[in-house]
Short mmCIF file of C-alpha atoms in Angstrom, two decimals:
data_model
loop_
_atom_site.label_atom_id
_atom_site.label_comp_id
_atom_site.label_asym_id
_atom_site.label_seq_id
_atom_site.Cartn_x
_atom_site.Cartn_y
_atom_site.Cartn_z
CA MET A 265 0.03 0.40 0.07
CA THR A 266 2.96 2.41 0.87
CA ASN A 267 4.76 1.90 -2.78
CA THR A 268 1.89 3.56 -4.91
CA LYS A 269 3.17 5.88 -7.96
CA PRO A 270 2.96 9.91 -7.56
CA GLU A 271 0.61 9.91 -9.81
CA GLU A 272 -1.70 7.69 -7.65
CA GLN A 273 -1.35 8.42 -4.58
CA THR A 274 -1.65 12.73 -6.10
CA LEU A 275 -5.40 11.47 -7.09
CA SER A 276 -6.00 10.23 -4.24
CA LYS A 277 -5.10 12.98 -2.09
CA ARG A 278 -7.88 14.73 -5.19
CA GLU A 279 -10.12 12.37 -4.02
CA PHE A 280 -9.41 13.24 -0.08
CA ILE A 281 -9.93 16.81 -0.49
CA LEU A 282 -13.45 16.49 -2.77
CA GLU A 283 -14.66 14.34 0.33
CA GLU A 284 -13.55 15.75 3.29
CA ALA A 285 -15.14 19.49 1.15
CA ALA A 286 -18.58 17.88 0.11
CA LYS A 287 -19.39 17.05 4.88
CA LEU A 288 -18.43 20.10 6.02
CA PHE A 289 -20.01 21.41 3.37
CA VAL A 290 -22.77 19.60 4.17
CA VAL A 291 -22.55 21.05 7.62
CA LYS A 292 -21.46 24.72 7.47
CA GLY A 293 -22.91 25.24 4.41
CA PHE A 294 -21.29 26.04 1.09
CA LYS A 295 -20.94 29.57 0.86
CA ALA A 296 -19.68 29.64 4.47
CA THR A 297 -17.09 27.61 3.93
CA SER A 298 -13.79 28.29 2.90
CA MET A 299 -11.42 26.83 1.30
CA LYS A 300 -8.77 27.68 4.45
CA ASP A 301 -11.88 25.42 6.67
CA ILE A 302 -11.05 23.02 4.60
CA ALA A 303 -7.17 22.75 4.56
CA ALA A 304 -7.96 23.29 8.63
CA VAL A 305 -9.81 19.39 8.08
CA ILE A 306 -7.38 17.78 5.97
CA GLY A 307 -4.79 18.99 8.98
CA VAL A 308 -2.84 21.18 5.80
CA GLU A 309 -1.74 24.24 4.34
CA ALA A 310 -4.67 26.61 2.76
CA ALA A 311 -1.54 26.82 0.17
CA SER A 312 -1.00 23.44 -0.57
CA LEU A 313 -4.75 22.77 -1.01
CA TYR A 314 -4.69 25.07 -4.39
CA ASN A 315 -1.83 22.66 -5.94
CA HIS A 316 -4.25 19.49 -6.04
CA ILE A 317 -7.76 22.41 -6.24
CA LYS A 318 -8.57 25.45 -7.85
CA ASN A 319 -10.63 26.89 -5.79
CA LYS A 320 -14.26 25.57 -3.95
CA GLN A 321 -16.03 26.48 -7.57
CA GLU A 322 -13.68 23.95 -9.00
CA ILE A 323 -15.59 21.05 -5.94
CA LEU A 324 -18.86 22.23 -6.44
CA VAL A 325 -18.30 21.32 -10.36
CA VAL A 326 -16.64 17.66 -9.69
CA LEU A 327 -19.31 16.85 -7.83
CA LEU A 328 -21.56 17.56 -8.58
CA GLY A 329 -21.34 17.09 -12.45
CA GLY A 330 -19.61 13.53 -11.21
CA LEU A 331 -22.57 12.57 -9.07
CA ALA A 332 -25.25 13.97 -12.18
CA ASP A 333 -23.51 11.87 -14.71
CA SER A 334 -23.78 8.50 -12.81
CA PHE A 335 -28.35 8.84 -12.67
CA SER A 336 -27.40 9.91 -16.11
CA ILE A 337 -25.77 7.24 -17.20
CA GLY A 338 -28.13 4.48 -14.77
CA ILE A 339 -30.95 5.84 -16.07
CA HIS A 340 -30.12 5.61 -19.90
CA GLU A 341 -29.03 2.37 -19.23
CA ILE A 342 -32.51 1.70 -17.78
CA VAL A 343 -34.74 2.72 -20.36
CA ILE A 344 -33.39 1.52 -23.23
CA LYS A 345 -33.71 -1.94 -22.18
CA LYS A 346 -35.41 -5.30 -23.00
CA ALA A 347 -37.83 -5.30 -19.66
CA SER A 348 -41.35 -5.01 -17.85
CA SER A 349 -42.58 -1.31 -16.91
CA ARG A 350 -42.91 -2.45 -13.89
CA ASP A 351 -39.46 -4.08 -13.55
CA LYS A 352 -38.00 -1.22 -15.39
CA LEU A 353 -39.59 1.46 -13.15
CA GLU A 354 -38.46 -0.28 -9.49
CA GLU A 355 -35.45 -1.39 -11.16
CA ALA A 356 -35.01 2.96 -11.56
CA ILE A 357 -35.75 2.79 -7.90
CA ARG A 358 -32.77 0.56 -7.10
CA MET A 359 -29.97 2.94 -9.32
CA HIS A 360 -31.55 5.75 -7.55
CA ILE A 361 -30.71 3.67 -4.18
CA GLN A 362 -27.98 2.60 -5.08
CA VAL A 363 -25.87 5.33 -6.34
CA SER A 364 -27.26 8.57 -3.06
CA LEU A 365 -26.70 6.01 -0.84
CA GLU A 366 -22.78 5.48 -2.57
CA ASN A 367 -22.52 9.83 -2.35
CA ARG A 368 -24.18 10.04 1.12
CA ASN A 369 -21.98 12.57 1.29
CA LYS A 370 -22.33 14.27 -0.76
CA THR A 371 -26.79 14.13 -1.41
CA HIS A 372 -26.81 17.10 0.38
CA LEU A 373 -24.80 18.86 -3.12
CA ILE A 374 -27.83 17.56 -4.82
CA LEU A 375 -30.35 19.49 -2.65
CA GLU A 376 -29.38 22.37 -1.84
CA ASP A 377 -25.75 23.31 -3.00
CA TRP A 378 -26.54 23.05 -6.54
CA LYS A 379 -27.84 26.95 -6.46
CA HIS A 380 -23.60 27.85 -5.91
CA LEU A 381 -23.52 26.52 -9.42
CA GLU A 382 -21.83 29.19 -11.93
CA GLU A 383 -22.17 29.55 -15.18
CA PRO A 384 -22.30 27.13 -17.66
CA GLU A 385 -22.52 24.91 -15.59
CA LEU A 386 -25.41 25.93 -13.36
CA THR A 387 -27.10 25.66 -17.19
CA ARG A 388 -25.39 21.89 -18.50
CA TYR A 389 -26.98 21.20 -14.56
CA LEU A 390 -30.33 21.83 -14.18
CA MET A 391 -30.65 20.47 -17.84
CA LEU A 392 -29.12 16.77 -16.41
CA ARG A 393 -31.73 17.00 -13.71
CA LYS A 394 -34.72 17.25 -16.14
CA GLU A 395 -34.07 14.73 -18.34
CA TYR A 396 -33.24 12.76 -15.46
CA GLN A 397 -36.40 13.10 -13.78
CA ASP A 398 -38.24 13.23 -17.90
CA LEU A 399 -36.57 9.48 -18.66
CA PHE A 400 -37.89 8.54 -14.72
CA LYS A 401 -41.08 9.53 -15.69
CA GLY A 402 -41.48 8.61 -18.80
CA LEU A 403 -40.71 5.10 -17.04
CA VAL A 404 -43.35 5.84 -14.85
CA ILE A 405 -46.29 7.18 -17.46
CA ASP A 406 -45.14 3.45 -19.08
CA ALA A 407 -46.35 1.71 -16.17
CA ILE A 408 -49.29 3.26 -15.95
CA ASN A 409 -49.90 2.28 -18.93
CA SER A 410 -49.28 -1.21 -18.71
CA GLY A 411 -51.07 -1.06 -15.83
CA ALA A 412 -48.13 -2.36 -13.43
CA ILE A 413 -49.37 1.04 -11.81
CA LYS A 414 -52.57 2.47 -10.02
CA LYS A 415 -53.73 5.21 -12.64
CA GLY A 416 -51.99 9.05 -11.36
CA ASN A 417 -50.91 12.23 -12.01
CA PRO A 418 -47.12 11.81 -12.89
CA GLU A 419 -45.88 13.96 -11.73
CA LEU A 420 -46.95 12.92 -8.50
CA ILE A 421 -46.01 9.76 -7.93
CA LEU A 422 -42.44 10.32 -9.03
CA ASN A 423 -42.22 13.17 -6.54
CA HIS A 424 -43.54 10.89 -3.34
CA ILE A 425 -40.82 8.14 -5.76
CA LEU A 426 -37.99 10.61 -5.79
CA SER A 427 -39.35 11.66 -1.67
CA SER A 428 -39.34 8.17 0.07
CA VAL A 429 -35.81 7.63 -2.14
CA ARG A 430 -34.60 10.91 -0.20
CA SER A 431 -34.82 9.03 3.04
CA ILE A 432 -31.84 8.26 2.85
CA TYR A 433 -30.49 11.22 3.52
CA ASN A 434 -32.03 11.29 7.49
CA GLN A 435 -30.54 12.02 10.04
CA TYR A 436 -33.09 10.42 11.91
CA LEU A 437 -32.39 7.72 10.55
CA TYR A 438 -28.34 7.03 10.85
CA SER A 439 -28.85 7.92 14.86
CA ASN A 440 -30.85 5.46 15.78
CA THR A 441 -31.44 1.95 12.48
CA SER A 442 -28.18 2.14 11.26
CA LYS A 443 -27.78 -1.37 12.22
CA ILE A 444 -29.66 -1.84 9.25
CA SER A 445 -27.67 -2.79 5.88
CA ALA A 446 -28.46 -0.94 2.55
CA GLN A 447 -29.93 -4.86 0.84
CA GLU A 448 -32.15 -4.31 3.68
CA TYR A 449 -32.41 -0.84 2.71
CA GLU A 450 -33.08 -0.93 -0.04
CA GLU A 451 -35.79 -3.37 -0.14
CA SER A 452 -37.56 -1.29 2.51
CA ILE A 453 -38.37 1.62 0.20
CA ILE A 454 -38.84 0.11 -2.62
CA ASP A 455 -41.25 -2.38 -0.47
CA PHE A 456 -42.91 0.94 0.78
CA ILE A 457 -43.15 2.47 -2.40
CA PHE A 458 -44.82 -0.10 -4.28
CA GLN A 459 -47.06 -1.61 -1.41
CA GLY A 460 -46.69 0.85 1.50
CA ILE A 461 -47.75 0.91 4.80
CA SER A 462 -50.92 -0.74 4.72
CA GLY A 463 -50.88 -5.45 5.77
CA MET B 257 -57.89 47.58 5.95
CA THR B 258 -55.95 51.10 6.54
CA ASN B 259 -57.78 51.74 9.70
CA THR B 260 -55.43 49.06 11.97
CA LYS B 261 -54.31 50.60 15.31
CA PRO B 262 -50.57 50.83 16.18
CA GLU B 263 -50.01 47.44 17.92
CA GLU B 264 -51.65 45.48 15.23
CA GLN B 265 -49.42 47.47 12.29
CA THR B 266 -46.45 46.76 14.68
CA LEU B 267 -47.36 43.07 15.04
CA SER B 268 -48.16 42.55 11.15
CA LYS B 269 -44.76 44.36 10.77
CA ARG B 270 -42.89 42.05 12.48
CA GLU B 271 -45.06 39.18 11.70
CA PHE B 272 -44.23 40.75 7.56
CA ILE B 273 -40.07 40.67 8.43
CA LEU B 274 -39.83 37.07 9.87
CA GLU B 275 -41.98 36.14 6.56
CA GLU B 276 -39.45 38.03 4.44
CA ALA B 277 -36.61 36.46 6.56
CA ALA B 278 -37.49 32.69 6.17
CA LYS B 279 -38.21 33.19 2.69
CA LEU B 280 -34.26 34.96 1.71
CA PHE B 281 -33.11 31.77 4.01
CA VAL B 282 -34.05 29.28 1.56
CA VAL B 283 -32.58 30.97 -0.88
CA LYS B 284 -29.35 32.30 0.57
CA GLY B 285 -28.91 29.82 3.68
CA PHE B 286 -29.40 31.28 6.74
CA LYS B 287 -25.33 31.76 7.59
CA ALA B 288 -25.27 33.81 4.33
CA THR B 289 -27.83 36.11 5.56
CA SER B 290 -27.29 39.92 6.91
CA MET B 291 -30.61 42.00 8.53
CA LYS B 292 -29.57 44.69 5.68
CA ASP B 293 -30.46 42.06 3.21
CA ILE B 294 -34.01 41.21 4.58
CA ALA B 295 -34.06 45.19 5.23
CA ALA B 296 -33.34 45.16 1.33
CA VAL B 297 -35.77 42.66 0.56
CA ILE B 298 -38.64 44.74 2.80
CA GLY B 299 -37.42 47.71 1.74
CA VAL B 300 -36.77 49.02 4.37
CA GLU B 301 -32.91 50.57 6.08
CA ALA B 302 -31.27 47.78 8.25
CA ALA B 303 -31.78 49.82 11.20
CA SER B 304 -35.55 50.54 11.20
CA LEU B 305 -35.16 46.90 11.52
CA TYR B 306 -34.31 46.38 15.28
CA ASN B 307 -36.63 48.48 15.81
CA HIS B 308 -39.17 45.87 15.95
CA ILE B 309 -35.93 42.49 15.65
CA LYS B 310 -32.76 41.87 18.53
CA ASN B 311 -30.78 40.86 15.46
CA LYS B 312 -30.91 37.10 13.00
CA GLN B 313 -30.89 34.63 15.53
CA GLU B 314 -33.92 36.13 16.91
CA ILE B 315 -35.59 35.20 14.43
CA LEU B 316 -34.92 31.94 14.09
CA VAL B 317 -35.93 31.06 17.70
CA VAL B 318 -39.36 32.74 16.86
CA LEU B 319 -39.47 31.30 13.52
CA LEU B 320 -38.69 27.61 15.06
CA GLY B 321 -40.54 28.24 17.84
CA GLY B 322 -44.31 28.77 16.78
CA LEU B 323 -43.73 25.84 14.01
CA ALA B 324 -41.87 23.64 16.72
CA ASP B 325 -45.01 23.97 18.82
CA SER B 326 -47.04 23.29 15.77
CA PHE B 327 -46.50 20.18 15.56
CA SER B 328 -46.23 19.71 19.30
CA ILE B 329 -49.67 20.54 19.84
CA GLY B 330 -50.81 18.75 17.13
CA ILE B 331 -49.67 15.41 17.91
CA HIS B 332 -49.73 15.72 21.42
CA GLU B 333 -53.40 16.46 21.03
CA ILE B 334 -53.94 12.66 18.41
CA VAL B 335 -51.76 11.37 21.16
CA ILE B 336 -54.82 11.13 24.17
CA LYS B 337 -57.85 11.11 20.59
CA LYS B 338 -60.35 8.53 21.64
CA ALA B 339 -60.26 6.32 18.47
CA SER B 340 -58.41 3.82 16.98
CA SER B 341 -54.75 3.48 16.21
CA ARG B 342 -55.34 3.10 12.53
CA ASP B 343 -57.31 7.05 12.75
CA LYS B 344 -54.60 8.39 14.85
CA LEU B 345 -51.94 7.39 13.32
CA GLU B 346 -53.72 8.62 9.43
CA GLU B 347 -54.68 11.34 12.09
CA ALA B 348 -51.30 12.41 13.32
CA ILE B 349 -50.19 12.39 8.46
CA ARG B 350 -53.08 13.92 7.80
CA MET B 351 -52.10 17.16 11.44
CA HIS B 352 -48.18 16.78 9.96
CA ILE B 353 -48.80 17.50 6.32
CA GLN B 354 -51.55 20.28 6.76
CA VAL B 355 -48.83 21.93 9.43
CA SER B 356 -45.85 22.11 6.75
CA LEU B 357 -48.56 23.38 3.67
CA GLU B 358 -49.29 26.03 6.32
CA ASN B 359 -46.71 26.79 6.66
CA ARG B 360 -44.40 25.82 3.25
CA ASN B 361 -42.08 29.69 3.12
CA LYS B 362 -40.48 27.63 7.32
CA THR B 363 -40.21 24.15 7.02
CA HIS B 364 -36.07 24.62 5.26
CA LEU B 365 -35.46 26.37 9.09
CA ILE B 366 -36.25 22.81 10.08
CA LEU B 367 -35.21 20.93 7.50
CA GLU B 368 -31.69 22.89 7.74
CA ASP B 369 -32.07 25.87 9.51
CA TRP B 370 -32.36 24.87 13.51
CA LYS B 371 -28.76 23.61 12.99
CA HIS B 372 -27.39 27.53 13.74
CA LEU B 373 -29.53 27.66 17.09
CA GLU B 374 -27.67 28.88 19.94
CA GLU B 375 -28.24 27.89 23.14
CA PRO B 376 -30.37 27.02 24.92
CA GLU B 377 -32.97 26.97 22.39
CA LEU B 378 -30.37 24.59 20.09
CA THR B 379 -31.40 21.35 23.17
CA ARG B 380 -35.00 23.09 24.07
CA TYR B 381 -35.76 22.64 19.95
CA LEU B 382 -33.88 19.56 19.35
CA MET B 383 -35.53 17.20 23.22
CA LEU B 384 -39.49 19.41 21.57
CA ARG B 385 -38.08 17.05 18.14
CA LYS B 386 -37.10 14.34 19.79
CA GLU B 387 -40.58 14.20 21.53
CA TYR B 388 -42.45 14.30 18.08
CA GLN B 389 -40.62 11.59 16.52
CA ASP B 390 -41.15 9.60 19.84
CA LEU B 391 -45.15 9.92 19.94
CA PHE B 392 -45.09 10.19 16.10
CA LYS B 393 -43.02 6.24 16.52
CA GLY B 394 -46.27 5.02 19.65
CA LEU B 395 -49.21 5.91 16.98
CA VAL B 396 -46.73 3.41 14.46
CA ILE B 397 -46.33 1.12 17.20
CA ASP B 398 -49.84 0.79 17.77
CA ALA B 399 -51.01 0.86 14.36
CA ILE B 400 -48.51 -2.15 14.60
CA ASN B 401 -49.56 -3.62 17.58
CA SER B 402 -53.33 -3.88 16.49
CA GLY B 403 -52.19 -5.45 13.20
CA ALA B 404 -53.80 -2.05 11.16
CA ILE B 405 -50.67 -1.56 8.80
CA LYS B 406 -47.83 -4.72 8.47
CA LYS B 407 -45.36 -6.11 10.93
CA GLY B 408 -41.31 -3.96 10.57
CA ASN B 409 -39.10 -1.94 12.27
CA PRO B 410 -40.65 1.30 13.63
CA GLU B 411 -38.28 3.70 13.48
CA LEU B 412 -37.96 3.02 9.79
CA ILE B 413 -41.86 2.95 8.60
CA LEU B 414 -41.48 6.20 10.94
CA ASN B 415 -38.97 7.34 8.50
CA HIS B 416 -40.73 6.23 5.07
CA ILE B 417 -43.83 8.34 5.97
CA LEU B 418 -41.90 11.18 6.81
CA SER B 419 -40.14 11.37 4.18
CA SER B 420 -43.07 10.66 1.91
CA VAL B 421 -44.58 14.03 3.22
CA ARG B 422 -41.28 15.49 2.91
CA SER B 423 -42.54 15.51 -0.95
CA ILE B 424 -43.83 19.26 0.11
CA TYR B 425 -40.52 20.42 -0.04
CA ASN B 426 -39.95 19.87 -3.16
CA GLN B 427 -39.60 22.64 -6.39
CA TYR B 428 -40.24 20.25 -8.52
CA LEU B 429 -43.09 19.82 -8.09
CA TYR B 430 -43.69 23.35 -7.00
CA SER B 431 -43.16 23.47 -10.63
CA ASN B 432 -44.58 21.03 -12.41
CA THR B 433 -48.08 20.01 -10.15
CA SER B 434 -48.68 23.85 -9.22
CA LYS B 435 -52.56 23.40 -10.21
CA ILE B 436 -53.29 20.43 -7.45
CA SER B 437 -54.96 21.30 -4.84
CA ALA B 438 -54.01 21.25 -0.91
CA GLN B 439 -56.91 18.96 -0.19
CA GLU B 440 -55.56 16.74 -3.43
CA TYR B 441 -52.03 16.55 -2.89
CA GLU B 442 -53.47 15.29 0.92
CA GLU B 443 -55.18 12.54 0.07
CA SER B 444 -52.41 10.94 -2.82
CA ILE B 445 -49.40 11.84 0.22
CA ILE B 446 -52.01 9.20 2.57
CA ASP B 447 -53.07 7.44 0.06
CA PHE B 448 -49.24 6.88 -1.72
CA ILE B 449 -47.75 5.75 2.03
CA PHE B 450 -51.55 3.38 3.63
CA GLN B 451 -50.88 1.33 -0.36
CA GLY B 452 -48.31 2.63 -2.04
CA ILE B 453 -48.23 2.94 -6.11
CA SER B 454 -49.38 -0.63 -7.03
CA GLY B 455 -52.85 -1.15 -8.65
#
């Protein structure tokens, strides 16, 4: 492990900075966090951060861009699959849960900090998000039309689905049910979305 | 309308400042918002704000305190009712939806800005929130024990319920389905929570 090549060390140092910055944005807020704060958490001088990252905006662009790409690739792969509309919708929900869980520290960016993106990245991000929601809504509409799920307003249904998945970010859940595995949690959300809490 | 008594004018001016401050906290974030920003939005000099409000912290305490009290009173009234555990759970969910909808501009405070409360208000707020969640969880446990809802981890079920209700704060919903009435929206959430999206 100490034999890592120099390029790999640089890469992982950058990744480490991005991860720590993401966590700090959650706690302090993006606006209130300075490069100095990020350096302090990592335990280096602010000046040495600039060898890896240009500024706070670059951190935001890289983090949000990576996340948005994961969601975008995921939904595109599902849309083109040959499967029933019910299975495709379920798969999209599972993909959304998995990407969210894998990026738990970064999801705050999606919910709150995207507002701080500057142009042209802001427009690019909003377009990706709109495309994602439209493709997801398409899966909902297909599932309604095939009778796989109840009739209803597709936007409301999509909103219910995405809100349910957002329970992942609930701090209350972290502190109380952290013994639950990611797999169990995923199954619980899927069951809740499709069947509800009634017996 | 112009015949309001002086005290009433003062009261409504204060209320107006609180409302506008709450909206600004959503857009800019609590930390990044200054009393000067709030004054600018209202169209007065910052100095004149201080006739109504001591500082930003007081705004946060008053807004969050009022919201927390609404939720707290609501859940206490339901807990002591004589009704089936299924009806009480449904009523608690409806109460939560209604309080959230009535305070739509302030709910960001509950989700994000409570972190900026100072002591002793922070501790008081966290105790009220914990009590609320415990009473709500009690209703879930009663509903499980009576067979009114499926067996499962009560904390997970409560988390699913509260996340579903949180769909109210989704900006996507505002922009796309704003023709939906509060009543329709409430019914849609209740159906989603109890029955899910399956047919």
